[in-house]
């Protein structure tokens, strides 16, 4: 009838109006971006070099204090030379070990990025010879976010542009920034989610302007008694907010990587989840929130044991349904975290 036809016409006009708005906004946003075609090409190539073939990432970015604990376990003094020697053992594995077949990138601490091996060759050069892309941790740790119940936001934006330019000149090709989200009674708050999402997006934009591929790392901590469903709900909110912020800040997603937590129940939750449940919850959460333009996803172990992390990663790769997994994922034989040590 006439009323139905009028309602249909009104609805079609509304839909066309919304589509035109977002189409125009998208193209205008691209025009405002400062990245050239050459810069975008370089970022894409770096991102693919890190994760192509199911490769993982080696986290060798412990702070001076953290690596000191490792050295103390073997009664070695925490000096710069001993830290350098420890890294050299790792980076000078024989080429026949084919470590580059499994590890696509290595995250370094700032001190390590500028260090040389005993023969004078820079560590970044040793990594390249192994087929591993060198990267750098650029955040300055977390601080309490005022107005919240002990929630945090990551610091380090001040001076980041200058530091990224210096790191790129030294040979780094990608960067890592970690945001931390806690699950508890009445948390995470929307304020904490939004502040961390905006900070991650600003970091990513600054990195790309300096030729570094940003690894976006919004980590929902596994500490607590929360259930698998609670972790799934929070992770969806965090990832949705993160990529909305990335869109608003004009992050070039085709030159970026995501490093999220797996969706698991809290470590103190009495109801334990099977790897199959973790695999389904994680993949469905990513399908709902992560744009297909993102090149790859490298998972956090999040405090899991090596066995649990490997079983869960295998389940994530094995999970199949009508949805798609358009991003490159690490092989179950590669668990990204400090499990490599």
Short mmCIF file of C-alpha atoms in Angstrom, two decimals:
data_model
loop_
_atom_site.label_atom_id
_atom_site.label_comp_id
_atom_site.label_asym_id
_atom_site.label_seq_id
_atom_site.Cartn_x
_atom_site.Cartn_y
_atom_site.Cartn_z
CA UNK A 1 0.00 0.00 0.00
CA UNK A 2 0.96 3.67 -0.14
CA UNK A 3 2.08 3.92 3.50
CA UNK A 4 4.39 0.92 3.17
CA UNK A 5 5.91 2.34 -0.02
CA UNK A 6 6.54 5.72 1.62
CA UNK A 7 8.17 4.10 4.65
CA UNK A 8 10.37 2.01 2.36
CA UNK A 9 11.42 5.07 0.36
CA UNK A 10 12.22 6.99 3.54
CA UNK A 11 14.28 4.09 4.86
CA UNK A 12 16.22 3.80 1.58
CA UNK A 13 17.01 7.53 1.64
CA UNK A 14 18.24 7.24 5.20
CA UNK A 15 20.49 4.27 4.36
CA UNK A 16 21.91 6.06 1.31
CA UNK A 17 22.56 9.14 3.43
CA UNK A 18 24.46 7.17 6.07
CA UNK A 19 26.50 5.33 3.44
CA UNK A 20 27.36 8.56 1.65
CA UNK A 21 28.43 10.16 4.92
CA UNK A 22 30.82 7.37 5.87
CA UNK A 23 32.11 7.03 2.30
CA UNK A 24 32.93 10.74 2.15
CA UNK A 25 34.45 10.64 5.62
CA UNK A 26 36.65 7.69 4.64
CA UNK A 27 38.01 9.36 1.53
CA UNK A 28 38.50 12.69 3.27
CA UNK A 29 40.34 10.88 6.06
CA UNK A 30 42.63 9.27 3.51
CA UNK A 31 43.32 12.66 1.97
CA UNK A 32 44.27 14.00 5.40
CA UNK A 33 46.70 11.16 6.05
CA UNK A 34 50.34 12.05 5.60
CA UNK A 35 51.54 8.61 4.50
CA UNK A 36 52.75 8.39 0.92
CA UNK A 37 52.23 5.35 -1.30
CA UNK A 38 55.88 4.41 -0.72
CA UNK A 39 55.47 4.61 3.06
CA UNK A 40 52.34 2.44 2.97
CA UNK A 41 54.12 -0.11 0.78
CA UNK A 42 57.03 -0.30 3.21
CA UNK A 43 54.72 -0.75 6.20
CA UNK A 44 52.80 -3.54 4.44
CA UNK A 45 55.99 -5.36 3.52
CA UNK A 46 57.39 -5.15 7.05
CA UNK A 47 54.15 -6.40 8.60
CA UNK A 48 53.98 -9.35 6.24
CA UNK A 49 57.65 -10.22 6.78
CA UNK A 50 56.96 -10.57 10.50
CA UNK A 51 53.95 -12.91 10.33
CA UNK A 52 53.99 -14.60 6.91
CA UNK A 53 54.27 -18.38 7.09
CA UNK A 54 52.77 -18.62 10.58
CA UNK A 55 55.82 -17.07 12.25
CA UNK A 56 55.77 -15.74 15.80
CA UNK A 57 57.53 -12.94 17.63
CA UNK A 58 60.31 -13.28 20.20
CA UNK A 59 59.86 -10.91 23.16
CA UNK A 60 63.39 -9.94 24.24
CA UNK A 61 62.36 -6.59 25.67
CA UNK A 62 62.71 -7.17 29.40
CA UNK A 63 63.62 -4.07 31.34
CA UNK A 64 66.93 -3.80 33.17
CA UNK A 65 65.25 -4.86 36.39
CA UNK A 66 63.49 -7.87 34.90
CA UNK A 67 66.54 -9.27 33.16
CA UNK A 68 68.44 -8.74 36.42
CA UNK A 69 66.18 -11.32 38.05
CA UNK A 70 67.01 -13.81 35.31
CA UNK A 71 70.73 -13.22 35.74
CA UNK A 72 70.43 -13.50 39.52
CA UNK A 73 69.05 -17.02 39.11
CA UNK A 74 72.41 -18.06 37.64
CA UNK A 75 74.47 -15.88 40.01
CA UNK A 76 75.48 -13.39 37.33
CA UNK A 77 75.80 -9.68 38.14
CA UNK A 78 73.32 -7.38 36.40
CA UNK A 79 75.74 -5.22 34.41
CA UNK A 80 75.40 -3.79 30.90
CA UNK A 81 78.16 -6.07 29.59
CA UNK A 82 76.53 -9.18 31.07
CA UNK A 83 73.16 -8.17 29.64
CA UNK A 84 74.82 -7.69 26.26
CA UNK A 85 76.52 -11.11 26.49
CA UNK A 86 73.20 -12.74 27.38
CA UNK A 87 71.56 -11.23 24.29
CA UNK A 88 74.49 -12.22 22.11
CA UNK A 89 74.01 -15.88 23.04
CA UNK A 90 70.46 -15.63 21.78
CA UNK A 91 71.15 -13.67 18.60
CA UNK A 92 74.18 -15.66 17.41
CA UNK A 93 72.56 -19.06 17.03
CA UNK A 94 74.05 -20.96 14.06
CA UNK A 95 72.25 -20.25 10.79
CA UNK A 96 71.61 -23.97 10.37
CA UNK A 97 69.30 -23.74 13.38
CA UNK A 98 66.84 -22.02 10.99
CA UNK A 99 65.42 -19.93 13.81
CA UNK A 100 64.17 -17.46 11.22
CA UNK A 101 61.76 -20.10 9.92
CA UNK A 102 59.76 -19.84 13.15
CA UNK A 103 60.47 -16.33 14.43
CA UNK A 104 59.55 -13.40 12.19
CA UNK A 105 60.29 -10.53 14.56
CA UNK A 106 62.17 -9.79 17.76
CA UNK A 107 61.13 -7.05 20.21
CA UNK A 108 64.14 -5.38 21.80
CA UNK A 109 64.62 -3.18 24.83
CA UNK A 110 66.05 0.26 24.02
CA UNK A 111 69.47 -0.61 25.45
CA UNK A 112 69.69 -3.75 23.30
CA UNK A 113 68.75 -1.95 20.09
CA UNK A 114 71.97 0.07 20.23
CA UNK A 115 74.29 -2.71 21.42
CA UNK A 116 76.86 -4.63 19.36
CA UNK A 117 78.10 -8.21 19.51
CA UNK A 118 81.65 -8.93 20.68
CA UNK A 119 82.84 -8.80 17.06
CA UNK A 120 81.47 -5.28 16.65
CA UNK A 121 78.41 -6.11 14.57
CA UNK A 122 75.15 -4.48 15.70
CA UNK A 123 72.55 -6.81 17.16
CA UNK A 124 70.01 -5.59 14.58
CA UNK A 125 72.36 -6.81 11.85
CA UNK A 126 72.65 -10.24 13.49
CA UNK A 127 68.86 -10.53 13.59
CA UNK A 128 68.51 -9.56 9.92
CA UNK A 129 71.05 -12.26 8.99
CA UNK A 130 68.75 -14.78 10.69
CA UNK A 131 65.78 -13.45 8.68
CA UNK A 132 64.26 -11.83 11.78
CA UNK A 133 62.84 -8.30 11.74
CA UNK A 134 64.12 -6.17 14.67
CA UNK A 135 61.58 -4.17 16.68
CA UNK A 136 61.50 -2.00 19.78
CA UNK A 137 59.34 -1.56 22.88
CA UNK A 138 58.38 2.13 23.00
CA UNK A 139 55.96 2.49 25.92
CA UNK A 140 57.13 3.71 29.33
CA UNK A 141 54.97 1.45 31.49
CA UNK A 142 51.60 2.00 33.14
CA UNK A 143 50.45 4.59 35.68
CA UNK A 144 47.24 4.83 37.70
CA UNK A 145 44.44 6.51 35.76
CA UNK A 146 42.88 9.20 37.99
CA UNK A 147 39.18 8.82 38.56
CA UNK A 148 39.24 5.03 38.43
CA UNK A 149 39.43 2.21 40.96
CA UNK A 150 43.11 1.42 40.46
CA UNK A 151 42.91 1.08 36.69
CA UNK A 152 45.87 2.10 34.55
CA UNK A 153 46.85 3.85 31.35
CA UNK A 154 50.15 3.48 29.52
CA UNK A 155 52.55 6.43 29.38
CA UNK A 156 55.18 7.37 26.80
CA UNK A 157 53.42 9.50 24.18
CA UNK A 158 55.50 12.57 25.10
CA UNK A 159 58.61 12.55 22.91
CA UNK A 160 57.49 9.41 21.06
CA UNK A 161 57.86 11.00 17.62
CA UNK A 162 61.52 11.84 18.22
CA UNK A 163 62.24 8.44 19.76
CA UNK A 164 60.61 6.60 16.85
CA UNK A 165 62.75 8.54 14.37
CA UNK A 166 65.85 7.56 16.36
CA UNK A 167 64.81 3.89 16.56
CA UNK A 168 64.11 3.72 12.82
CA UNK A 169 67.55 5.16 12.10
CA UNK A 170 69.08 2.52 14.37
CA UNK A 171 67.43 -0.28 12.38
CA UNK A 172 64.13 -1.01 14.13
CA UNK A 173 61.27 -1.81 11.75
CA UNK A 174 58.35 -2.21 14.13
CA UNK A 175 57.29 -1.14 17.61
CA UNK A 176 55.25 -2.47 20.52
CA UNK A 177 53.00 -0.64 22.99
CA UNK A 178 51.15 -2.49 25.75
CA UNK A 179 47.90 -1.35 27.31
CA UNK A 180 46.59 -3.19 30.36
CA UNK A 181 42.91 -3.80 31.15
CA UNK A 182 41.79 -5.45 34.40
CA UNK A 183 38.58 -7.38 35.00
CA UNK A 184 37.03 -7.06 38.44
CA UNK A 185 34.01 -5.81 40.30
CA UNK A 186 32.72 -2.80 38.33
CA UNK A 187 35.84 -2.74 36.13
CA UNK A 188 36.95 -2.15 33.49
CA UNK A 189 35.35 1.27 33.38
CA UNK A 190 34.48 2.93 30.10
CA UNK A 191 37.01 5.64 30.97
CA UNK A 192 39.86 3.13 31.20
CA UNK A 193 38.83 1.38 28.00
CA UNK A 194 38.58 4.63 26.05
CA UNK A 195 41.78 6.21 27.40
CA UNK A 196 43.82 3.12 26.55
CA UNK A 197 42.20 2.81 23.11
CA UNK A 198 42.96 6.45 22.24
CA UNK A 199 46.54 6.14 23.49
CA UNK A 200 47.12 2.99 21.44
CA UNK A 201 45.78 4.75 18.34
CA UNK A 202 47.98 7.82 18.86
CA UNK A 203 51.00 5.59 19.33
CA UNK A 204 50.20 3.67 16.13
CA UNK A 205 49.84 6.84 14.07
CA UNK A 206 53.16 8.23 15.34
CA UNK A 207 54.95 4.96 14.61
CA UNK A 208 53.65 4.76 11.04
CA UNK A 209 54.66 8.35 10.34
CA UNK A 210 58.22 7.27 11.20
CA UNK A 211 58.20 4.05 9.16
CA UNK A 212 57.61 1.65 12.07
CA UNK A 213 54.87 -0.98 11.96
CA UNK A 214 52.86 -0.65 15.20
CA UNK A 215 51.95 -3.74 17.17
CA UNK A 216 48.73 -2.77 18.93
CA UNK A 217 48.57 -4.62 22.25
CA UNK A 218 45.41 -4.19 24.32
CA UNK A 219 45.88 -6.89 26.96
CA UNK A 220 42.96 -7.98 29.09
CA UNK A 221 44.68 -9.54 32.09
CA UNK A 222 43.89 -13.14 33.01
CA UNK A 223 44.32 -12.50 36.75
CA UNK A 224 41.07 -12.85 38.63
CA UNK A 225 38.03 -15.07 39.12
CA UNK A 226 36.14 -13.94 36.02
CA UNK A 227 34.53 -16.52 33.74
CA UNK A 228 35.25 -17.20 30.09
CA UNK A 229 32.09 -15.30 29.12
CA UNK A 230 33.10 -12.27 31.16
CA UNK A 231 36.51 -12.21 29.48
CA UNK A 232 34.84 -12.53 26.11
CA UNK A 233 32.51 -9.61 26.79
CA UNK A 234 35.30 -7.35 28.03
CA UNK A 235 37.69 -8.29 25.20
CA UNK A 236 34.98 -7.47 22.64
CA UNK A 237 34.46 -4.04 24.18
CA UNK A 238 38.20 -3.35 24.36
CA UNK A 239 38.92 -4.41 20.77
CA UNK A 240 35.89 -2.56 19.40
CA UNK A 241 36.97 0.65 21.17
CA UNK A 242 40.57 0.18 20.03
CA UNK A 243 39.75 -0.12 16.35
CA UNK A 244 37.21 2.71 16.51
CA UNK A 245 40.03 4.86 17.89
CA UNK A 246 42.41 3.60 15.20
CA UNK A 247 39.87 4.66 12.56
CA UNK A 248 39.45 8.08 14.15
CA UNK A 249 43.24 8.57 14.25
CA UNK A 250 43.67 7.42 10.63
CA UNK A 251 45.83 4.40 11.43
CA UNK A 252 46.80 2.51 8.28
CA UNK A 253 45.52 -0.94 9.26
CA UNK A 254 47.19 -2.70 6.32
CA UNK A 255 50.50 -1.76 7.93
CA UNK A 256 49.71 -2.86 11.48
CA UNK A 257 49.60 -5.95 13.68
CA UNK A 258 47.42 -6.85 16.67
CA UNK A 259 48.70 -8.59 19.81
CA UNK A 260 45.65 -9.42 21.97
CA UNK A 261 45.05 -11.78 24.84
CA UNK A 262 43.43 -15.13 24.24
CA UNK A 263 39.89 -15.25 25.62
CA UNK A 264 40.23 -17.38 28.75
CA UNK A 265 38.68 -17.63 32.17
CA UNK A 266 40.56 -15.95 35.02
CA UNK A 267 43.46 -17.83 36.55
CA UNK A 268 41.57 -18.09 39.85
CA UNK A 269 38.22 -19.01 38.29
CA UNK A 270 37.01 -22.38 39.62
CA UNK A 271 35.36 -23.15 36.28
CA UNK A 272 38.16 -24.09 33.87
CA UNK A 273 37.77 -23.89 30.09
CA UNK A 274 38.87 -26.45 27.53
CA UNK A 275 41.19 -25.44 24.67
CA UNK A 276 38.24 -25.90 22.29
CA UNK A 277 36.16 -23.42 24.29
CA UNK A 278 39.04 -20.95 24.35
CA UNK A 279 39.55 -21.36 20.61
CA UNK A 280 35.90 -20.72 19.78
CA UNK A 281 35.56 -17.75 22.16
CA UNK A 282 38.77 -16.14 20.87
CA UNK A 283 38.04 -16.54 17.17
CA UNK A 284 34.42 -15.36 17.46
CA UNK A 285 35.54 -12.32 19.46
CA UNK A 286 38.13 -11.43 16.81
CA UNK A 287 35.62 -11.95 13.99
CA UNK A 288 33.25 -9.51 15.66
CA UNK A 289 35.78 -6.75 16.27
CA UNK A 290 38.99 -6.92 14.20
CA UNK A 291 38.92 -5.50 10.65
CA UNK A 292 40.14 -7.84 7.93
CA UNK A 293 42.61 -5.14 6.84
CA UNK A 294 44.82 -5.93 9.86
CA UNK A 295 47.72 -8.01 8.53
CA UNK A 296 48.19 -10.46 11.36
CA UNK A 297 47.50 -11.39 14.97
CA UNK A 298 50.22 -12.54 17.38
CA UNK A 299 48.82 -13.73 20.68
CA UNK A 300 49.92 -13.11 24.23
CA UNK A 301 50.38 -16.11 26.49
CA UNK A 302 48.98 -13.96 29.29
CA UNK A 303 50.61 -15.90 32.12
CA UNK A 304 49.54 -19.30 30.81
CA UNK A 305 51.90 -22.25 31.01
CA UNK A 306 53.74 -23.20 27.84
CA UNK A 307 51.55 -26.28 27.45
CA UNK A 308 48.26 -24.43 27.96
CA UNK A 309 49.25 -21.60 25.61
CA UNK A 310 50.24 -24.07 22.90
CA UNK A 311 47.04 -26.12 23.23
CA UNK A 312 44.90 -22.97 23.13
CA UNK A 313 46.76 -21.58 20.12
CA UNK A 314 46.29 -24.89 18.33
CA UNK A 315 42.56 -24.74 19.08
CA UNK A 316 42.37 -21.17 17.73
CA UNK A 317 43.96 -22.28 14.46
CA UNK A 318 41.77 -25.39 14.26
CA UNK A 319 38.45 -23.67 14.98
CA UNK A 320 36.27 -23.47 11.88
CA UNK A 321 32.77 -22.15 11.28
CA UNK A 322 30.86 -20.14 8.71
CA UNK A 323 32.95 -17.08 9.65
CA UNK A 324 36.40 -16.28 8.32
CA UNK A 325 39.87 -15.81 9.80
CA UNK A 326 41.24 -13.27 7.32
CA UNK A 327 44.33 -12.38 9.37
CA UNK A 328 47.63 -14.25 9.46
CA UNK A 329 47.90 -16.27 12.68
CA UNK A 330 50.99 -17.83 14.30
CA UNK A 331 51.49 -21.56 13.96
CA UNK A 332 50.67 -23.68 17.04
CA UNK A 333 54.39 -24.54 17.18
CA UNK A 334 55.19 -20.87 17.89
CA UNK A 335 53.96 -19.41 21.16
CA UNK A 336 54.62 -15.68 21.30
CA UNK A 337 55.83 -14.63 24.71
CA UNK A 338 58.79 -15.15 26.97
CA UNK A 339 58.16 -18.89 26.73
CA UNK A 340 60.92 -18.91 24.12
CA UNK A 341 63.48 -18.53 26.91
#
